[in-house]
Amino acid sequence: MAVAERNPHDPRIRRTRLLIQDAFVRLLKAKNFDEISVQDISKEATINRATFYLHYTDKYALFECVAGSRFWAFMKQRGVEFNNGCPASLKVIISSVCEFLTMTHDAQCEKHRHIQPHMETALIAVLRQMLLEGLKIHPPAGQPSPEIVAATASSAIFGAAKEWASTRNRKPV
């Protein structure tokens, strides 16, 4: 087990991850994703390459972490959460996902289009966690497990939002 996995709340681990993530974001602004190596990220973050691997398996895992963190922060900043007892919260989640996708669409110009599956993985994971938290507080009676409902709903929400975001002349959310 890597040191970083033992205690993710350790300030040293959090600081190192932030260094790595910030370096990666700076590099993404300047280079195509394919042109960025772990060595580039490590150099930019002023860390040893081995330290990078204590925190992330590869640059794709780092990308998913950064994308998921930004999406989670976006949702929290807007006060979006899922309370299974309130159907309106689901509507807010869906519209927020659509808004996030339209905001990031331009930022993910053609040079980053091939990493879209990693963005999807990250956002669906955040949605799943958000839904799961609400379902565990207010579990639906007689339904499949909260994990199955959260997994199914998060994929469906993201899929619908992605379709909406890619539609020309789309209607407002």
PDB file of C-alpha atoms in Angstrom:
ATOM      1  CA  MET A   1       0.000   0.000   0.000  1.00  0.00           C
ATOM      2  CA  ALA A   2       1.378   3.399  -0.964  1.00  0.00           C
ATOM      3  CA  VAL A   3       1.949   5.971   1.762  1.00  0.00           C
ATOM      4  CA  ALA A   4      -0.584   8.309   0.132  1.00  0.00           C
ATOM      5  CA  GLU A   5      -3.351   5.706   0.484  1.00  0.00           C
ATOM      6  CA  ARG A   6      -2.834   5.217   4.208  1.00  0.00           C
ATOM      7  CA  ASN A   7      -3.930   8.634   5.386  1.00  0.00           C
ATOM      8  CA  PRO A   8      -5.335  10.958   2.711  1.00  0.00           C
ATOM      9  CA  HIS A   9      -6.036  13.579   5.400  1.00  0.00           C
ATOM     10  CA  ASP A  10      -2.352  13.958   6.308  1.00  0.00           C
ATOM     11  CA  PRO A  11      -1.463  17.596   5.472  1.00  0.00           C
ATOM     12  CA  ARG A  12       1.747  16.530   3.718  1.00  0.00           C
ATOM     13  CA  ILE A  13      -0.159  14.185   1.431  1.00  0.00           C
ATOM     14  CA  ARG A  14      -2.827  16.779   0.704  1.00  0.00           C
ATOM     15  CA  ARG A  15      -0.161  19.414  -0.021  1.00  0.00           C
ATOM     16  CA  THR A  16       1.709  17.111  -2.400  1.00  0.00           C
ATOM     17  CA  ARG A  17      -1.473  16.161  -4.240  1.00  0.00           C
ATOM     18  CA  LEU A  18      -2.378  19.815  -4.605  1.00  0.00           C
ATOM     19  CA  LEU A  19       1.092  20.548  -6.017  1.00  0.00           C
ATOM     20  CA  ILE A  20       0.686  17.739  -8.536  1.00  0.00           C
ATOM     21  CA  GLN A  21      -2.850  18.755  -9.515  1.00  0.00           C
ATOM     22  CA  ASP A  22      -1.970  22.436  -9.912  1.00  0.00           C
ATOM     23  CA  ALA A  23       1.070  21.567 -12.020  1.00  0.00           C
ATOM     24  CA  PHE A  24      -1.056  19.316 -14.220  1.00  0.00           C
ATOM     25  CA  VAL A  25      -3.684  22.029 -14.757  1.00  0.00           C
ATOM     26  CA  ARG A  26      -0.987  24.539 -15.721  1.00  0.00           C
ATOM     27  CA  LEU A  27       0.469  22.064 -18.205  1.00  0.00           C
ATOM     28  CA  LEU A  28      -2.957  21.307 -19.698  1.00  0.00           C
ATOM     29  CA  LYS A  29      -3.382  24.993 -20.476  1.00  0.00           C
ATOM     30  CA  ALA A  30      -0.115  25.021 -22.382  1.00  0.00           C
ATOM     31  CA  LYS A  31       0.052  21.556 -23.960  1.00  0.00           C
ATOM     32  CA  ASN A  32      -2.020  18.810 -25.476  1.00  0.00           C
ATOM     33  CA  PHE A  33      -2.778  16.031 -22.973  1.00  0.00           C
ATOM     34  CA  ASP A  34      -0.829  13.519 -25.073  1.00  0.00           C
ATOM     35  CA  GLU A  35       2.260  15.728 -24.944  1.00  0.00           C
ATOM     36  CA  ILE A  36       2.290  15.791 -21.140  1.00  0.00           C
ATOM     37  CA  SER A  37       4.350  13.123 -19.420  1.00  0.00           C
ATOM     38  CA  VAL A  38       4.532  12.131 -15.774  1.00  0.00           C
ATOM     39  CA  GLN A  39       8.065  13.529 -15.839  1.00  0.00           C
ATOM     40  CA  ASP A  40       6.696  16.893 -17.048  1.00  0.00           C
ATOM     41  CA  ILE A  41       4.108  16.924 -14.267  1.00  0.00           C
ATOM     42  CA  SER A  42       6.695  15.979 -11.651  1.00  0.00           C
ATOM     43  CA  LYS A  43       9.107  18.663 -12.822  1.00  0.00           C
ATOM     44  CA  GLU A  44       6.377  21.308 -12.871  1.00  0.00           C
ATOM     45  CA  ALA A  45       5.240  20.258  -9.384  1.00  0.00           C
ATOM     46  CA  THR A  46       8.854  20.208  -8.143  1.00  0.00           C
ATOM     47  CA  ILE A  47       8.573  16.633  -6.907  1.00  0.00           C
ATOM     48  CA  ASN A  48      10.315  13.367  -7.672  1.00  0.00           C
ATOM     49  CA  ARG A  49       8.633  11.165 -10.281  1.00  0.00           C
ATOM     50  CA  ALA A  50       8.450   8.342  -7.730  1.00  0.00           C
ATOM     51  CA  THR A  51       6.456  10.687  -5.491  1.00  0.00           C
ATOM     52  CA  PHE A  52       3.950  11.147  -8.312  1.00  0.00           C
ATOM     53  CA  TYR A  53       3.420   7.379  -8.400  1.00  0.00           C
ATOM     54  CA  LEU A  54       2.776   7.291  -4.657  1.00  0.00           C
ATOM     55  CA  HIS A  55      -0.293   9.417  -5.335  1.00  0.00           C
ATOM     56  CA  TYR A  56      -1.512   8.475  -8.844  1.00  0.00           C
ATOM     57  CA  THR A  57      -1.122   5.402 -11.034  1.00  0.00           C
ATOM     58  CA  ASP A  58      -0.769   7.508 -14.192  1.00  0.00           C
ATOM     59  CA  LYS A  59      -1.753  10.825 -15.755  1.00  0.00           C
ATOM     60  CA  TYR A  60      -5.218   9.474 -16.595  1.00  0.00           C
ATOM     61  CA  ALA A  61      -5.913   8.798 -12.909  1.00  0.00           C
ATOM     62  CA  LEU A  62      -4.673  12.305 -12.144  1.00  0.00           C
ATOM     63  CA  PHE A  63      -6.973  13.751 -14.800  1.00  0.00           C
ATOM     64  CA  GLU A  64      -9.971  11.897 -13.353  1.00  0.00           C
ATOM     65  CA  CYS A  65      -9.098  13.165  -9.883  1.00  0.00           C
ATOM     66  CA  VAL A  66      -8.783  16.771 -11.063  1.00  0.00           C
ATOM     67  CA  ALA A  67     -12.000  16.617 -13.103  1.00  0.00           C
ATOM     68  CA  GLY A  68     -13.923  14.979 -10.267  1.00  0.00           C
ATOM     69  CA  SER A  69     -12.617  17.466  -7.712  1.00  0.00           C
ATOM     70  CA  ARG A  70     -13.594  20.422  -9.858  1.00  0.00           C
ATOM     71  CA  PHE A  71     -17.050  18.990 -10.469  1.00  0.00           C
ATOM     72  CA  TRP A  72     -17.535  18.218  -6.761  1.00  0.00           C
ATOM     73  CA  ALA A  73     -16.475  21.796  -5.876  1.00  0.00           C
ATOM     74  CA  PHE A  74     -18.847  23.168  -8.541  1.00  0.00           C
ATOM     75  CA  MET A  75     -21.759  21.215  -7.062  1.00  0.00           C
ATOM     76  CA  LYS A  76     -20.903  22.124  -3.452  1.00  0.00           C
ATOM     77  CA  GLN A  77     -20.450  25.804  -4.359  1.00  0.00           C
ATOM     78  CA  ARG A  78     -24.020  25.807  -5.642  1.00  0.00           C
ATOM     79  CA  GLY A  79     -25.284  23.941  -2.598  1.00  0.00           C
ATOM     80  CA  VAL A  80     -26.354  20.978  -4.725  1.00  0.00           C
ATOM     81  CA  GLU A  81     -27.029  17.804  -2.791  1.00  0.00           C
ATOM     82  CA  PHE A  82     -29.423  14.917  -3.069  1.00  0.00           C
ATOM     83  CA  ASN A  83     -32.038  14.391  -0.401  1.00  0.00           C
ATOM     84  CA  ASN A  84     -34.005  11.355  -1.484  1.00  0.00           C
ATOM     85  CA  GLY A  85     -37.067  12.813   0.209  1.00  0.00           C
ATOM     86  CA  CYS A  86     -37.130  15.816  -2.144  1.00  0.00           C
ATOM     87  CA  PRO A  87     -37.719  15.260  -5.883  1.00  0.00           C
ATOM     88  CA  ALA A  88     -36.744  18.877  -6.607  1.00  0.00           C
ATOM     89  CA  SER A  89     -33.159  18.106  -5.569  1.00  0.00           C
ATOM     90  CA  LEU A  90     -32.874  15.668  -8.481  1.00  0.00           C
ATOM     91  CA  LYS A  91     -33.956  18.408 -10.877  1.00  0.00           C
ATOM     92  CA  VAL A  92     -31.278  20.732  -9.462  1.00  0.00           C
ATOM     93  CA  ILE A  93     -28.638  18.009  -9.862  1.00  0.00           C
ATOM     94  CA  ILE A  94     -29.588  17.436 -13.497  1.00  0.00           C
ATOM     95  CA  SER A  95     -29.579  21.135 -14.387  1.00  0.00           C
ATOM     96  CA  SER A  96     -26.233  21.591 -12.579  1.00  0.00           C
ATOM     97  CA  VAL A  97     -24.667  18.733 -14.560  1.00  0.00           C
ATOM     98  CA  CYS A  98     -25.904  20.344 -17.773  1.00  0.00           C
ATOM     99  CA  GLU A  99     -24.477  23.698 -16.710  1.00  0.00           C
ATOM    100  CA  PHE A 100     -21.116  22.158 -15.822  1.00  0.00           C
ATOM    101  CA  LEU A 101     -20.932  20.364 -19.166  1.00  0.00           C
ATOM    102  CA  THR A 102     -21.646  23.542 -21.110  1.00  0.00           C
ATOM    103  CA  MET A 103     -18.991  25.414 -19.085  1.00  0.00           C
ATOM    104  CA  THR A 104     -16.341  22.749 -19.677  1.00  0.00           C
ATOM    105  CA  HIS A 105     -17.273  22.051 -23.305  1.00  0.00           C
ATOM    106  CA  ASP A 106     -15.331  25.043 -24.674  1.00  0.00           C
ATOM    107  CA  ALA A 107     -12.451  24.400 -22.292  1.00  0.00           C
ATOM    108  CA  GLN A 108     -12.176  20.871 -23.696  1.00  0.00           C
ATOM    109  CA  CYS A 109     -11.550  21.939 -27.230  1.00  0.00           C
ATOM    110  CA  GLU A 110     -10.591  19.450 -29.886  1.00  0.00           C
ATOM    111  CA  LYS A 111      -7.079  18.891 -28.506  1.00  0.00           C
ATOM    112  CA  HIS A 112      -8.515  17.283 -25.342  1.00  0.00           C
ATOM    113  CA  ARG A 113     -11.503  15.487 -26.885  1.00  0.00           C
ATOM    114  CA  HIS A 114      -9.908  12.010 -26.612  1.00  0.00           C
ATOM    115  CA  ILE A 115      -9.789  12.216 -22.807  1.00  0.00           C
ATOM    116  CA  GLN A 116     -13.555  12.708 -22.660  1.00  0.00           C
ATOM    117  CA  PRO A 117     -14.135   9.147 -21.342  1.00  0.00           C
ATOM    118  CA  HIS A 118     -11.982   9.992 -18.326  1.00  0.00           C
ATOM    119  CA  MET A 119     -14.043  13.134 -17.711  1.00  0.00           C
ATOM    120  CA  GLU A 120     -17.198  11.031 -17.889  1.00  0.00           C
ATOM    121  CA  THR A 121     -15.797   8.506 -15.419  1.00  0.00           C
ATOM    122  CA  ALA A 122     -14.941  11.267 -12.959  1.00  0.00           C
ATOM    123  CA  LEU A 123     -18.278  13.064 -13.175  1.00  0.00           C
ATOM    124  CA  ILE A 124     -20.337   9.888 -12.944  1.00  0.00           C
ATOM    125  CA  ALA A 125     -18.345   8.874  -9.847  1.00  0.00           C
ATOM    126  CA  VAL A 126     -19.149  12.208  -8.180  1.00  0.00           C
ATOM    127  CA  LEU A 127     -22.825  11.914  -9.109  1.00  0.00           C
ATOM    128  CA  ARG A 128     -22.943   8.351  -7.836  1.00  0.00           C
ATOM    129  CA  GLN A 129     -21.431   9.373  -4.491  1.00  0.00           C
ATOM    130  CA  MET A 130     -23.807  12.313  -4.148  1.00  0.00           C
ATOM    131  CA  LEU A 131     -26.852  10.159  -4.889  1.00  0.00           C
ATOM    132  CA  LEU A 132     -25.627   7.352  -2.660  1.00  0.00           C
ATOM    133  CA  GLU A 133     -25.269   9.713   0.299  1.00  0.00           C
ATOM    134  CA  GLY A 134     -28.902  10.816  -0.066  1.00  0.00           C
ATOM    135  CA  LEU A 135     -30.187   7.297  -0.638  1.00  0.00           C
ATOM    136  CA  LYS A 136     -28.442   6.003   2.462  1.00  0.00           C
ATOM    137  CA  ILE A 137     -30.077   8.712   4.582  1.00  0.00           C
ATOM    138  CA  HIS A 138     -33.522   8.031   3.096  1.00  0.00           C
ATOM    139  CA  PRO A 139     -33.440   4.536   1.559  1.00  0.00           C
ATOM    140  CA  PRO A 140     -36.309   3.820  -0.827  1.00  0.00           C
ATOM    141  CA  ALA A 141     -38.570   1.095   0.518  1.00  0.00           C
ATOM    142  CA  GLY A 142     -38.784  -2.073  -1.531  1.00  0.00           C
ATOM    143  CA  GLN A 143     -36.290  -0.850  -4.130  1.00  0.00           C
ATOM    144  CA  PRO A 144     -32.963  -2.325  -5.219  1.00  0.00           C
ATOM    145  CA  SER A 145     -29.965  -1.492  -3.052  1.00  0.00           C
ATOM    146  CA  PRO A 146     -28.940   2.173  -2.799  1.00  0.00           C
ATOM    147  CA  GLU A 147     -25.695   1.295  -4.628  1.00  0.00           C
ATOM    148  CA  ILE A 148     -27.563  -0.044  -7.660  1.00  0.00           C
ATOM    149  CA  VAL A 149     -29.983   2.881  -7.735  1.00  0.00           C
ATOM    150  CA  ALA A 150     -27.119   5.402  -7.420  1.00  0.00           C
ATOM    151  CA  ALA A 151     -25.045   3.700 -10.125  1.00  0.00           C
ATOM    152  CA  THR A 152     -27.960   3.506 -12.534  1.00  0.00           C
ATOM    153  CA  ALA A 153     -29.216   7.024 -11.893  1.00  0.00           C
ATOM    154  CA  SER A 154     -25.773   8.655 -12.093  1.00  0.00           C
ATOM    155  CA  SER A 155     -25.094   7.072 -15.488  1.00  0.00           C
ATOM    156  CA  ALA A 156     -28.546   8.031 -16.736  1.00  0.00           C
ATOM    157  CA  ILE A 157     -28.245  11.635 -15.537  1.00  0.00           C
ATOM    158  CA  PHE A 158     -24.828  12.062 -17.083  1.00  0.00           C
ATOM    159  CA  GLY A 159     -25.898  10.402 -20.334  1.00  0.00           C
ATOM    160  CA  ALA A 160     -28.938  12.638 -20.694  1.00  0.00           C
ATOM    161  CA  ALA A 161     -26.953  15.773 -19.808  1.00  0.00           C
ATOM    162  CA  LYS A 162     -24.216  14.841 -22.286  1.00  0.00           C
ATOM    163  CA  GLU A 163     -26.791  14.323 -25.035  1.00  0.00           C
ATOM    164  CA  TRP A 164     -28.434  17.649 -24.177  1.00  0.00           C
ATOM    165  CA  ALA A 165     -25.065  19.468 -24.182  1.00  0.00           C
ATOM    166  CA  SER A 166     -24.138  18.118 -27.609  1.00  0.00           C
ATOM    167  CA  THR A 167     -27.481  19.000 -29.203  1.00  0.00           C
ATOM    168  CA  ARG A 168     -27.476  21.967 -31.579  1.00  0.00           C
ATOM    169  CA  ASN A 169     -30.053  24.645 -30.887  1.00  0.00           C
ATOM    170  CA  ARG A 170     -30.906  22.927 -27.617  1.00  0.00           C
ATOM    171  CA  LYS A 171     -33.652  24.177 -25.383  1.00  0.00           C
ATOM    172  CA  PRO A 172     -32.688  25.755 -22.062  1.00  0.00           C
ATOM    173  CA  VAL A 173     -32.190  23.319 -19.194  1.00  0.00           C
TER     174      VAL A 173
END
